[in-house]
Structures are given as C-alpha cells and as structure tokens.
Coordinates of C-alpha atoms in Angstrom, one line a residue:
M173 CA 0.0 0.0 0.0
E174 CA 1.1 3.5 -0.7
P175 CA 1.4 5.9 2.3
A176 CA -1.6 8.1 2.9
C177 CA 0.5 11.2 2.4
R178 CA 3.6 11.6 0.3
L179 CA 6.0 14.6 0.3
D180 CA 7.4 15.1 -3.2
N181 CA 9.6 18.0 -1.8
N182 CA 10.7 16.1 1.3
H183 CA 14.4 16.7 0.5
E184 CA 14.1 20.5 0.1
L185 CA 15.4 22.7 2.9
T186 CA 13.1 25.0 4.9
L187 CA 14.0 28.7 5.6
K188 CA 14.7 27.7 9.1
E189 CA 17.9 26.0 8.0
F190 CA 19.3 29.2 6.6
P191 CA 21.4 31.8 8.6
Y192 CA 19.2 34.7 7.4
I193 CA 15.5 34.8 6.8
I194 CA 13.9 37.6 4.7
Q195 CA 11.2 39.5 6.5
W196 CA 8.9 41.0 3.8
K197 CA 6.0 43.2 4.6
Q198 CA 3.3 42.8 1.9
D199 CA 1.3 45.8 2.9
R200 CA 4.3 48.2 2.6
C201 CA 5.7 46.8 -0.6
K202 CA 4.8 48.7 -3.8
R203 CA 6.2 46.0 -6.1
C204 CA 8.9 48.2 -7.7
G205 CA 11.3 45.2 -8.1
R206 CA 14.4 47.0 -6.8
C207 CA 15.2 44.5 -4.1
T208 CA 15.2 41.5 -6.4
A209 CA 17.2 43.3 -9.0
V210 CA 20.1 44.2 -6.7
C211 CA 20.4 40.9 -4.7
P212 CA 23.8 39.5 -5.6
M213 CA 23.0 36.0 -4.4
F214 CA 19.6 35.7 -6.2
A215 CA 18.2 34.8 -2.8
I216 CA 14.9 36.6 -3.4
Y217 CA 12.7 36.6 -6.5
P218 CA 9.2 37.8 -7.5
S219 CA 6.5 35.3 -7.7
V220 CA 2.7 35.0 -7.6
I221 CA 0.4 33.1 -5.3
A222 CA -3.3 32.4 -5.3
Q223 CA -5.2 33.6 -2.3
R224 CA -8.8 32.6 -1.2
V225 CA -10.4 35.5 0.5
V226 CA -13.7 35.1 2.4
Q227 CA -15.6 38.3 2.9
S228 CA -19.0 39.7 3.9
V229 CA -20.4 42.8 2.3
G230 CA -23.8 44.6 2.7
P231 CA -26.4 45.3 5.5
I232 CA -27.3 41.5 5.6
P233 CA -23.8 40.1 5.0
A234 CA -23.6 36.7 3.4
P235 CA -20.2 35.1 3.3
S236 CA -18.7 35.0 -0.1
T237 CA -15.3 33.8 -1.4
E238 CA -13.0 35.4 -3.9
R239 CA -9.9 34.0 -5.5
R240 CA -7.1 36.5 -6.0
V241 CA -3.7 36.2 -7.7
V242 CA -1.2 38.3 -5.7
T243 CA 2.5 39.2 -6.5
V244 CA 4.8 38.5 -3.7
I245 CA 8.6 38.3 -2.9
K246 CA 9.8 34.8 -2.1
Q247 CA 13.1 33.6 -0.6
S248 CA 15.0 30.8 -2.3
T249 CA 15.6 27.6 -0.4
E250 CA 18.4 26.5 -2.7
I251 CA 21.6 26.2 -0.8
N252 CA 23.6 28.0 -3.5
N253 CA 21.3 31.0 -3.3
Y254 CA 21.2 31.4 0.4
C255 CA 20.6 34.8 1.9
T256 CA 23.9 36.2 3.3
G257 CA 22.2 39.0 5.2
C258 CA 24.0 41.7 3.3
A259 CA 20.7 43.8 3.5
T260 CA 21.2 45.4 0.0
C261 CA 17.5 44.9 -0.5
S262 CA 16.8 47.1 2.6
L263 CA 19.2 49.7 1.2
V264 CA 17.2 50.2 -2.0
C265 CA 13.7 49.6 -0.7
P266 CA 11.8 53.0 -0.7
N267 CA 9.2 51.8 1.9
E268 CA 11.3 49.8 4.3
A269 CA 9.3 46.7 3.3
I270 CA 12.1 44.1 3.4
A271 CA 14.9 43.2 5.6
P272 CA 17.0 40.1 6.4
E273 CA 16.8 38.8 10.0
F274 CA 19.6 36.6 11.6
N275 CA 18.4 33.2 12.5
P276 CA 20.4 32.0 15.5
H277 CA 18.9 28.5 15.2
H278 CA 20.1 27.9 11.7
K279 CA 21.8 24.7 10.5
F280 CA 23.6 26.1 7.5
L281 CA 27.0 24.5 8.5
F282 CA 25.3 21.1 8.0
Y283 CA 24.3 21.7 4.4
K284 CA 26.9 24.0 3.0
N285 CA 29.1 21.3 1.5
T286 CA 27.3 20.8 -1.8
G287 CA 28.7 18.7 -4.7
G288 CA 31.3 17.1 -2.4
S289 CA 33.3 20.4 -2.2
P290 CA 34.0 21.9 1.2
H291 CA 32.5 25.4 1.8
T292 CA 34.7 28.3 0.8
R293 CA 34.1 31.9 1.8
G294 CA 35.9 35.1 1.8
G295 CA 35.1 36.9 5.0
R296 CA 36.4 36.8 8.6
R297 CA 36.2 33.7 10.8
N298 CA 32.9 33.0 12.6
D299 CA 34.2 34.2 16.0
P300 CA 32.4 37.1 17.4
S301 CA 34.5 37.1 20.6
I302 CA 36.5 40.0 21.7
S303 CA 40.2 39.6 20.6
T304 CA 43.2 39.8 22.8
L305 CA 44.2 43.2 21.4
D306 CA 40.9 44.7 22.5
K307 CA 41.6 43.4 26.1
L308 CA 44.8 45.6 26.4
K309 CA 44.9 49.0 28.1
F310 CA 47.4 51.7 28.0
T311 CA 48.3 52.3 31.7
R312 CA 51.6 54.3 31.6
I313 CA 50.3 57.8 31.9
S314 CA 53.0 60.4 32.7
M315 CA 52.1 63.0 35.3
L316 CA 55.0 64.5 37.2
T317 CA 58.0 62.2 36.6
D318 CA 58.0 61.8 32.8
P319 CA 57.7 64.5 30.1
A320 CA 54.1 64.0 29.0
L321 CA 53.2 65.8 25.8
D322 CA 50.2 67.7 24.6
A323 CA 48.9 65.7 21.6
G324 CA 47.4 68.8 20.1
R325 CA 50.3 71.2 20.4
H326 CA 53.6 69.2 20.1
E327 CA 55.2 68.2 16.9
F328 CA 55.0 64.4 16.3
R329 CA 56.9 62.2 13.9
I330 CA 55.0 58.9 13.6
R331 CA 57.3 57.0 11.3
T332 CA 59.0 53.7 11.1
Y333 CA 61.6 52.0 9.0
L334 CA 61.1 49.2 6.5
G335 CA 64.4 47.4 5.9
R336 CA 67.4 45.9 7.7
I337 CA 69.0 48.3 10.2
L338 CA 72.7 47.6 10.7
P339 CA 74.1 47.7 14.3
P340 CA 76.3 50.7 15.1
D341 CA 79.6 48.7 14.9
E342 CA 78.7 47.5 11.3
L343 CA 77.7 50.9 9.8
P344 CA 80.2 51.8 7.1
V345 CA 80.8 55.4 8.5
R346 CA 83.9 57.2 9.9
V347 CA 83.4 59.6 12.7
E348 CA 85.9 62.5 12.9
G349 CA 85.0 65.0 15.5
D350 CA 81.5 66.3 14.5
N351 CA 81.8 65.0 11.0
I352 CA 80.3 61.7 9.9
T353 CA 81.4 60.5 6.5
L354 CA 80.7 57.3 4.5
D355 CA 83.7 54.9 4.6
T356 CA 83.5 53.6 1.0
Q357 CA 86.5 51.5 1.3
S358 CA 85.2 49.2 4.1
A359 CA 81.5 49.4 2.9
T360 CA 80.2 46.1 1.6
F361 CA 76.4 45.6 1.4
I362 CA 74.4 48.5 2.9
P363 CA 70.8 47.3 3.2
P364 CA 68.2 49.6 1.6
V365 CA 65.8 51.2 4.1
R366 CA 62.5 53.0 3.6
E367 CA 60.8 55.4 6.0
I368 CA 57.1 54.7 6.0
Y369 CA 54.0 55.3 8.1
P370 CA 53.7 52.5 10.6
V371 CA 50.3 51.4 9.3
M372 CA 50.2 50.0 5.8
I373 CA 47.4 48.7 3.6
G374 CA 47.9 44.9 3.4
S375 CA 47.9 42.4 0.6
M376 CA 44.7 42.7 -1.4
S377 CA 45.3 41.9 -5.1
V378 CA 44.0 43.3 -8.3
G379 CA 41.5 40.5 -8.8
A380 CA 40.5 40.0 -5.2
L381 CA 39.4 43.6 -5.2
S382 CA 37.4 45.2 -8.0
P383 CA 39.1 47.8 -10.3
T384 CA 37.2 50.6 -8.7
M385 CA 38.1 49.6 -5.2
W386 CA 41.8 49.2 -6.1
E387 CA 41.8 52.5 -7.9
G388 CA 40.3 54.2 -4.9
L389 CA 42.9 52.8 -2.6
A390 CA 45.7 53.8 -4.9
M391 CA 44.4 57.3 -5.2
G392 CA 44.0 57.6 -1.5
I393 CA 47.6 56.6 -0.6
T394 CA 48.9 58.8 -3.4
Y395 CA 47.0 61.8 -1.9
L396 CA 48.3 61.0 1.6
N397 CA 51.9 60.9 0.4
E398 CA 51.9 63.8 -1.9
V399 CA 49.5 66.2 -0.3
D400 CA 49.4 65.3 3.4
G401 CA 53.0 64.2 3.6
M402 CA 52.1 60.8 5.3
P403 CA 54.2 58.1 3.7
V404 CA 51.5 55.4 3.7
V405 CA 52.2 52.4 1.4
M406 CA 50.2 49.6 0.1
C407 CA 51.0 45.9 -0.8
S408 CA 49.7 44.7 -4.2
G409 CA 48.9 41.2 -3.1
E410 CA 49.5 38.3 -5.5
G411 CA 48.7 38.7 -9.2
G412 CA 50.8 41.6 -10.5
M413 CA 49.8 45.2 -11.1
P414 CA 48.4 47.3 -14.0
L415 CA 51.3 48.1 -16.5
R416 CA 50.6 51.8 -16.4
L417 CA 51.0 51.9 -12.6
L418 CA 54.3 49.9 -12.8
K419 CA 55.7 52.4 -15.2
S420 CA 54.6 55.4 -13.3
R421 CA 56.2 57.5 -10.6
F422 CA 53.5 56.2 -8.1
I423 CA 55.1 52.8 -7.9
K424 CA 57.2 54.0 -5.0
Y425 CA 54.1 54.0 -2.9
F426 CA 53.5 50.2 -3.5
I427 CA 54.9 46.9 -2.4
P428 CA 54.5 44.3 -5.2
Q429 CA 54.0 40.8 -3.8
I430 CA 55.3 37.6 -5.3
A431 CA 53.7 34.4 -4.1
S432 CA 53.8 30.7 -4.9
G433 CA 51.6 31.1 -8.0
Y434 CA 53.9 33.8 -9.6
F435 CA 50.9 35.3 -11.2
G436 CA 51.6 38.6 -12.9
W437 CA 55.3 38.5 -12.5
D438 CA 56.2 38.1 -16.2
E439 CA 54.6 41.5 -16.7
I440 CA 56.5 43.0 -13.7
I441 CA 59.9 41.7 -15.0
R442 CA 59.2 43.0 -18.5
A443 CA 58.4 46.4 -17.1
L444 CA 61.6 46.7 -15.1
P445 CA 63.6 48.5 -17.9
D446 CA 60.8 51.2 -18.2
M447 CA 60.2 51.8 -14.5
V448 CA 60.9 55.4 -13.6
D449 CA 61.1 54.7 -9.9
D450 CA 61.7 51.8 -7.6
P451 CA 58.8 50.2 -5.6
C452 CA 58.8 50.7 -1.8
A453 CA 59.7 47.1 -1.2
I454 CA 59.1 43.5 -2.4
E455 CA 57.0 41.1 -0.3
I456 CA 57.4 37.4 -0.8
K457 CA 54.3 35.5 0.4
Y458 CA 54.9 32.1 2.1
G459 CA 51.6 32.1 4.0
Q460 CA 48.6 34.1 4.9
G461 CA 46.5 34.3 8.0
A462 CA 43.1 33.5 6.4
K463 CA 44.3 30.0 5.4
P464 CA 47.6 29.0 7.1
G465 CA 49.4 26.2 5.3
D466 CA 47.3 26.7 2.2
G467 CA 47.9 28.6 -1.1
G468 CA 45.9 31.5 -2.5
L469 CA 42.9 31.0 -4.7
L470 CA 41.2 33.4 -7.2
M471 CA 38.1 31.7 -8.3
A472 CA 37.1 31.5 -11.9
H473 CA 34.2 33.9 -11.3
K474 CA 36.7 36.8 -11.0
V475 CA 39.1 35.9 -13.8
L476 CA 37.7 38.1 -16.4
K477 CA 39.4 40.0 -19.2
L478 CA 41.3 42.7 -17.1
I479 CA 42.5 40.1 -14.6
S480 CA 43.5 37.6 -17.3
E481 CA 45.6 40.3 -19.0
I482 CA 47.4 41.4 -15.8
R483 CA 48.1 37.8 -14.6
G484 CA 48.8 36.4 -18.1
V485 CA 46.3 33.6 -17.8
P486 CA 43.2 32.4 -19.7
Q487 CA 39.9 33.9 -18.8
G488 CA 37.4 32.0 -16.6
V489 CA 39.7 29.5 -14.9
D490 CA 40.4 29.0 -11.2
L491 CA 43.9 30.4 -10.2
P492 CA 45.1 28.4 -7.2
S493 CA 48.6 29.0 -5.8
P494 CA 50.5 26.0 -4.3
P495 CA 50.8 25.9 -0.5
T496 CA 54.4 26.9 -0.8
H497 CA 56.9 28.0 -3.4
Q498 CA 57.7 24.8 -5.2
T499 CA 61.4 25.5 -5.7
K500 CA 62.1 26.3 -2.1
Y501 CA 62.0 23.7 0.7
S502 CA 63.5 25.7 3.5
I503 CA 63.7 29.3 4.6
E504 CA 67.5 29.1 4.1
E505 CA 66.9 28.2 0.5
A506 CA 64.2 30.8 0.1
V507 CA 66.6 33.6 1.4
A508 CA 69.4 32.3 -0.8
K509 CA 67.3 32.1 -4.0
M510 CA 64.1 34.2 -3.8
I511 CA 65.2 37.2 -1.6
Q512 CA 68.6 37.6 -3.2
S513 CA 67.3 37.3 -6.7
M514 CA 64.8 40.0 -6.0
Y515 CA 67.6 42.2 -4.6
L516 CA 69.6 41.6 -7.8
A517 CA 66.6 42.4 -10.0
W518 CA 66.5 45.9 -8.5
G519 CA 70.2 46.4 -8.1
F520 CA 70.1 46.0 -4.3
R521 CA 68.1 49.2 -4.0
V522 CA 64.8 47.8 -2.8
P523 CA 64.1 46.0 0.5
V524 CA 62.8 42.4 0.2
Y525 CA 61.1 40.5 3.0
P526 CA 58.9 37.4 3.5
K527 CA 55.4 37.2 4.8
I528 CA 54.3 34.1 6.7
S529 CA 51.2 32.9 8.5
G530 CA 50.9 33.1 12.2
T531 CA 52.3 29.8 13.5
R532 CA 54.3 28.2 16.3
T533 CA 57.2 27.9 13.8
A534 CA 57.4 31.6 13.3
K535 CA 60.5 31.8 15.6
A536 CA 62.4 29.3 13.5
V537 CA 61.8 31.4 10.4
L538 CA 62.8 34.5 12.2
N539 CA 66.0 33.1 13.5
N540 CA 67.1 32.0 10.0
L541 CA 66.2 35.5 8.7
V542 CA 68.3 37.2 11.5
R543 CA 71.4 35.3 10.3
N544 CA 71.0 36.5 6.7
P545 CA 71.9 40.2 6.0
Y546 CA 69.6 40.3 3.0
A547 CA 66.3 39.8 4.8
A548 CA 64.7 43.2 5.3
A549 CA 61.8 42.4 7.7
L550 CA 59.4 39.6 8.6
S551 CA 55.7 40.0 8.2
I552 CA 53.5 37.8 10.3
D553 CA 49.8 37.4 9.4
G554 CA 47.7 36.2 12.4
E555 CA 44.7 33.9 12.3
D556 CA 42.1 36.7 12.0
G557 CA 43.5 37.8 8.7
G558 CA 40.7 37.7 6.2
T559 CA 39.0 38.1 2.9
G560 CA 41.1 35.5 0.9
A561 CA 39.0 32.7 -0.6
A562 CA 39.5 29.9 2.0
Y563 CA 37.9 26.7 3.1
N564 CA 35.6 27.2 6.1
V565 CA 37.7 24.8 8.1
S566 CA 40.9 26.7 7.4
M567 CA 39.5 30.0 8.4
D568 CA 37.8 28.9 11.6
K569 CA 40.1 26.2 12.9
M570 CA 43.7 27.0 11.8
G571 CA 46.2 29.6 12.7
H572 CA 47.8 31.4 15.5
P573 CA 46.7 34.7 17.1
I574 CA 49.0 37.6 16.2
A575 CA 49.5 39.1 19.7
S576 CA 51.3 36.2 21.3
N577 CA 53.0 35.2 18.0
L578 CA 54.4 38.7 17.6
R579 CA 55.4 38.9 21.3
E580 CA 57.4 35.6 21.1
C581 CA 59.3 36.8 18.1
Y582 CA 60.1 40.2 19.5
L583 CA 61.4 38.7 22.8
D584 CA 63.5 36.3 20.8
L585 CA 65.1 39.3 19.1
V586 CA 65.6 40.9 22.4
A587 CA 67.4 37.9 23.7
Q588 CA 69.8 38.0 20.8
G589 CA 70.2 41.8 21.0
K590 CA 68.8 42.2 17.5
Q591 CA 65.5 44.0 18.4
N592 CA 66.4 47.2 16.5
E593 CA 67.7 45.4 13.4
L594 CA 65.0 43.3 11.8
P595 CA 61.6 45.0 11.7
L596 CA 58.5 42.9 12.5
I597 CA 55.3 43.6 10.6
A598 CA 52.0 42.5 12.3
A599 CA 48.7 41.7 10.7
G600 CA 45.5 39.8 11.2
G601 CA 42.4 41.0 12.9
V602 CA 43.7 44.6 13.5
G603 CA 40.7 46.8 14.1
K604 CA 38.3 43.8 14.3
Q605 CA 36.0 45.7 16.7
G606 CA 36.7 49.1 15.1
N607 CA 39.4 50.1 17.5
L608 CA 42.2 50.6 14.9
A609 CA 44.4 53.1 16.7
A610 CA 44.3 51.2 20.0
N611 CA 45.1 47.9 18.3
V612 CA 47.9 49.4 16.3
A613 CA 49.5 51.0 19.4
A614 CA 49.2 47.8 21.4
L615 CA 50.9 45.7 18.6
I616 CA 53.7 48.4 18.4
M617 CA 54.3 48.2 22.1
L618 CA 54.3 44.4 21.9
G619 CA 57.2 44.6 19.4
A620 CA 55.9 45.5 15.9
S621 CA 57.6 48.1 13.8
A622 CA 54.7 48.3 11.4
V623 CA 51.1 47.0 11.2
S624 CA 49.2 45.9 8.2
I625 CA 45.5 46.3 7.8
G626 CA 43.1 44.9 5.2
K627 CA 39.5 44.1 6.2
Y628 CA 39.3 47.3 8.3
I629 CA 40.1 49.6 5.4
M630 CA 37.5 47.7 3.3
Q631 CA 34.9 48.4 5.9
A632 CA 35.9 51.9 6.6
A633 CA 36.5 53.1 3.1
A634 CA 33.8 51.2 1.2
G635 CA 31.3 50.0 3.7
C636 CA 31.9 46.3 3.5
F637 CA 28.8 44.5 4.9
G638 CA 30.8 41.4 6.2
D639 CA 31.0 40.7 9.9
E640 CA 31.9 37.9 12.4
N641 CA 28.4 36.4 12.3
N642 CA 28.9 35.2 8.7
R643 CA 27.0 38.1 7.3
C644 CA 27.7 38.6 3.6
N645 CA 31.3 37.2 3.4
V646 CA 31.0 36.3 -0.3
C647 CA 34.2 38.2 -1.3
N648 CA 35.4 35.0 -2.9
I649 CA 32.7 34.3 -5.4
G650 CA 32.5 37.6 -7.2
R651 CA 29.0 38.7 -6.0
C652 CA 30.0 41.5 -3.6
P653 CA 26.9 43.6 -3.2
R654 CA 29.0 46.7 -2.5
G655 CA 31.2 46.2 -5.6
I656 CA 34.4 45.9 -3.4
T657 CA 35.4 42.3 -4.3
T658 CA 33.9 41.6 -7.6
Q659 CA 34.9 41.8 -11.3
D660 CA 31.3 42.1 -12.5
P661 CA 30.9 45.6 -14.0
K662 CA 27.2 45.6 -13.0
L663 CA 28.3 45.3 -9.4
Y664 CA 31.6 47.3 -9.2
R665 CA 30.0 50.3 -10.8
R666 CA 28.1 50.7 -7.6
L667 CA 31.4 51.9 -6.1
D668 CA 32.8 55.4 -6.6
P669 CA 36.6 55.3 -6.5
D670 CA 36.7 59.0 -5.6
K671 CA 34.6 58.3 -2.5
V672 CA 36.8 55.4 -1.6
A673 CA 39.9 57.6 -1.9
E674 CA 38.3 60.3 0.2
R675 CA 37.5 57.8 3.0
V676 CA 41.0 56.3 2.9
V677 CA 42.5 59.8 3.6
E678 CA 40.0 60.5 6.3
V679 CA 40.7 57.1 8.0
F680 CA 44.4 57.7 8.1
K681 CA 44.2 61.3 9.3
A682 CA 41.9 60.2 12.1
L683 CA 44.2 57.3 13.0
D684 CA 47.1 59.7 13.1
V685 CA 45.3 61.9 15.7
E686 CA 44.4 58.9 17.9
L687 CA 47.9 57.5 17.8
K688 CA 49.1 60.9 19.0
K689 CA 46.6 60.8 21.9
I690 CA 48.0 57.4 23.0
F691 CA 51.7 58.1 22.5
A692 CA 51.6 61.7 24.1
P693 CA 51.2 60.6 27.7
M694 CA 54.1 58.4 27.3
G695 CA 56.4 61.2 26.2
R696 CA 56.9 59.7 22.7
S697 CA 56.7 62.2 19.9
T698 CA 59.8 61.5 17.7
E699 CA 60.1 57.8 17.9
L700 CA 57.6 54.9 18.1
P701 CA 57.4 53.0 21.5
I702 CA 58.3 49.7 19.9
G703 CA 58.5 47.0 22.4
M704 CA 57.6 49.4 25.2
S705 CA 55.5 46.8 27.0
D706 CA 55.5 48.5 30.4
G707 CA 53.0 50.9 28.7
I708 CA 50.3 48.3 28.4
S709 CA 48.4 46.0 30.8
S710 CA 45.5 43.6 30.8
G711 CA 42.7 42.7 33.2
D712 CA 43.0 39.1 32.1
P713 CA 45.7 37.3 34.1
A714 CA 46.3 34.7 31.5
I715 CA 46.9 37.3 28.8
S716 CA 49.2 39.3 31.1
E717 CA 51.3 36.1 31.8
R718 CA 51.4 35.1 28.2
L719 CA 52.5 38.4 26.8
D720 CA 54.7 39.2 29.8
I721 CA 52.9 42.5 30.6
S722 CA 51.5 43.8 33.9
Y723 CA 48.1 42.6 35.3
V724 CA 45.6 45.2 36.4
C725 CA 42.2 44.8 38.0

C-alpha cells in the first residue's frame, strides 16, 4: 500500500535551516522590483500566489469567497542561493518593506558542502568574541615624573623603518669630530631602508578587489603621500599590477608581492627597464592568516578580461597557488634564491622581505632571517587575517593569534640583542572591533615596527557588509553587493573610486590623531614606542602572563 501522504519535496530545505530569513511586509511593498534586481545571491525573487479570501459585504452580509492572484517576494531555499544577510535589499527599498533577520537556530553548516566540495568563503572567521588586542589597556600615563606631551600642540613624527638596520659597529661610517662620512673602502652591502608610516594597507590583489576599489585605494595613498605628507604604502597582493602603474612614478608607494603562483610577475619583470622609480619594497608571500598552510585562490568567477591580462592567464579559470613556493624547501633556500634574486633584479636598491602565517614555527623562520643580512623584515599574518577565498575549516580552525606570536618573536630578538635590526610587521584582525588606533598602538608596544590592515580599510573606506556572524562574506565568489570584491561591471560600478579615496584619507588622518593621543602621555613624539610593553596592561591574568605584561584589576 502507498502511504496516505507523500511529500514530493521532502528533500528540500526550509527557511529555518538558513542563517538569514527575509522579512517581507506585503502591505508596505509597492512591487517596484528594486530588491530582487540588486540581490547579488539571487536569494529573493518575484512570484505570484493564489489567495482565497472570504468576505461579507452589505447590510445583511452573506459570506462569499473570492480567489485573487497576488504578486509576492519569495526567498530561495536553494543552498547555492542562500541569503547572506547583506541587506542590500533594505538599502534600495523605498518603503522599508524588506529586511533580512539573523536566524540564531540555523543549521547552515550542515548543508553548506554541496557537490562534495568543502564550503569556501571570503570573510572573517565565525568568531564574534573580543580579541586579545581589545583586552589591552594603556596604563603608563605620565604625570609629574616623565615628560608628558600635549597631543594637540607638540610636533609628532609617527614614522617607522622598513628594511634591515645595521648595528652601530657594522655601519660603514667614519666619525671624525663632529663630521660623519661614509667609509666607501670598508663598505660592503648596505641594506636599503624606507621610512614609511607604521600602518600600511595589506595584501589585497587586483582581482581579489574590484578595479574601482583598487583604484580608490591607490588614489587615497597617493594623496596621503603627496598632499598630506604621510608616507602610507600599500601591498599589491599576488597577481601583479596594471602596467601603467608599474611604469609610473607612483610605484614608489606600492609593495609588489610575489607568491607561490607567480601570477603577474612576467609583466613586472618585463616592465623593469621602463620603471621610472623603484617600488617601496618587495614582499614574498609564504603564507597568509586567512588560510595557514594553504595557497591562494582566485576563483574563476573573478578571472575576467582585465585580470587575465594582468596575470597572463586564460579567462574563466580558477587560479590556485601552491601551498608553498615549489622551488624552495626551507627558509634558508628561500633567502638564498628568492630574496637575493629580487635584490639583484632591482640592483640592491629595494628592501625584500617574506610574509608568513601566524604559527608556532614563526620563531624558526625569524632566527634564519636574523642570520642573513639580505632579509629586510618579517611580516606575520595572524589567524584573523581575512577576505582571501578559503575553506571554512581553514579560516575557523587553523592559525595562531597575532598578539602572542608577535610577542614571542620580539622577545626572541631581544634575547639576541637584535630587536632594533630586523623589523616585524604584524597583521591579522587589526581593528576587528573598530578600535584601529588602539590595536595598532598595542601591537607596536608588543614589538611590531609596522602594522598591516586589510579588512578594516574595506569596511571603513567602502562600507563592507561582512561581519563575524557570517554576514555577507561572499568576497570569494564575485557577488559582492558593494562592488568591493567583484569583477562584474554591474556590481563594481556601484562603487565610486573618488569616494573610496576620500575615505582612505579620512581614516588615516583620524588614525594619526588617535595615535598621538595614545603616545603623548608616554612622552613619545619623535620615535615609536616599539616593544615598550611597560605601557600596556591587561585585566586578564592569562593574557598578562602570556604576553609578559602587567596585570591590572
């Protein structure tokens, strides 16, 4: 016998399984179609339903029925068209008739692995907890004993050095009375050094970001350098750079990155004879915080004509990078081959440094770099580094927090007496809760010479919707509703590069003011308080013990 009731759609998902449920108010909606037109995930669509309405009309009402066909907005229950909660529909709705609502009882993680492929995403990890950096306080406030400064009236020079700093006894100089001259006879290799602002824009490639977003960032840092006198620099990320930028004088504000995929480097090498200026530095990526131990990935959705031309690859193919450089099997070999070859390419005029993921092996890498005079710095990307297309399990369950990793490396340099020689660059989750200046100052006092930011500048300059509750976070598939991380002209035309540049300038100028407010009570105006850990404390005894800072309560 057949069952009394059979569900033909028994294997379909219900809306309760999804992280966001669309709340649509039928009485407020005027059916303009704007919400369905702008949804990047095609999570909502117009439909019609038949309604049976019972009504009574007249002085002696007799019930009557009427069948109506009504237009409605429906939410898709297809797993590939799930609502990400970006709320672009709310942004364009003239009557506030639609909005996504977070569903705390969702079971999305159980259904996300479709087609036998692990779920990938491009946002931050699903960890809304407060980071270690946000639990640190600045407790060294000068009153009578130290020369506290007025942040509004004193001159400040918030700058740092990118490049290997030779110890005094190795400097090729001759001191005769008050005169200091270069001793050319004894001079061998003098490492190139750049003076930069201690906060740089981190590795986000042309391809990961849309053309309008990248253009806005580039215009912003150029304005900061040439108008405001703030030497802010930006790393290109893997994948090369536009040819006209490589051959322009603006290249000195950029740090081209070479990674294990070598994408875009044919074009960079060919452009070398025509470069009118040197880049700020060269970054060699061995790992990144979003997916430690894994290579980069630019998905086929983003590899359109412009990207294929810059990277020298066919259109519409996935561009995975190997987990490591295939020709290097140790950091010693990497230094000997990759770093020195990059120095040779630019005539030993440009600093070259590696970038690694936050990991317990970071000290091993550091100690090998310390012994080699060609290494210009070490960049460590902590576990909260984000936006790279990564498997869910890599982003959520792998990596090392930046605070303790940085502190270990800095104290290792102190033990060797090398803390002023090899700069450490910290990244990963900086400004995660919006406290950019406080996080930057804390990392500097823990030992960083510079700090790299990525997701923060995307949120501050372009209004990225992504957050720690898995809201939006579709940077990897080319459907960014803001137009920040997409190569689709229909989407990235929503973004005005002039507005992005304006916000970049505003963010850095505000950051500069807040850093002065933090450093002034410590009496620091002409040099950064690098490693000045007696200036910070924590109310968490475990954090205090781990970072070797004071405990306050």
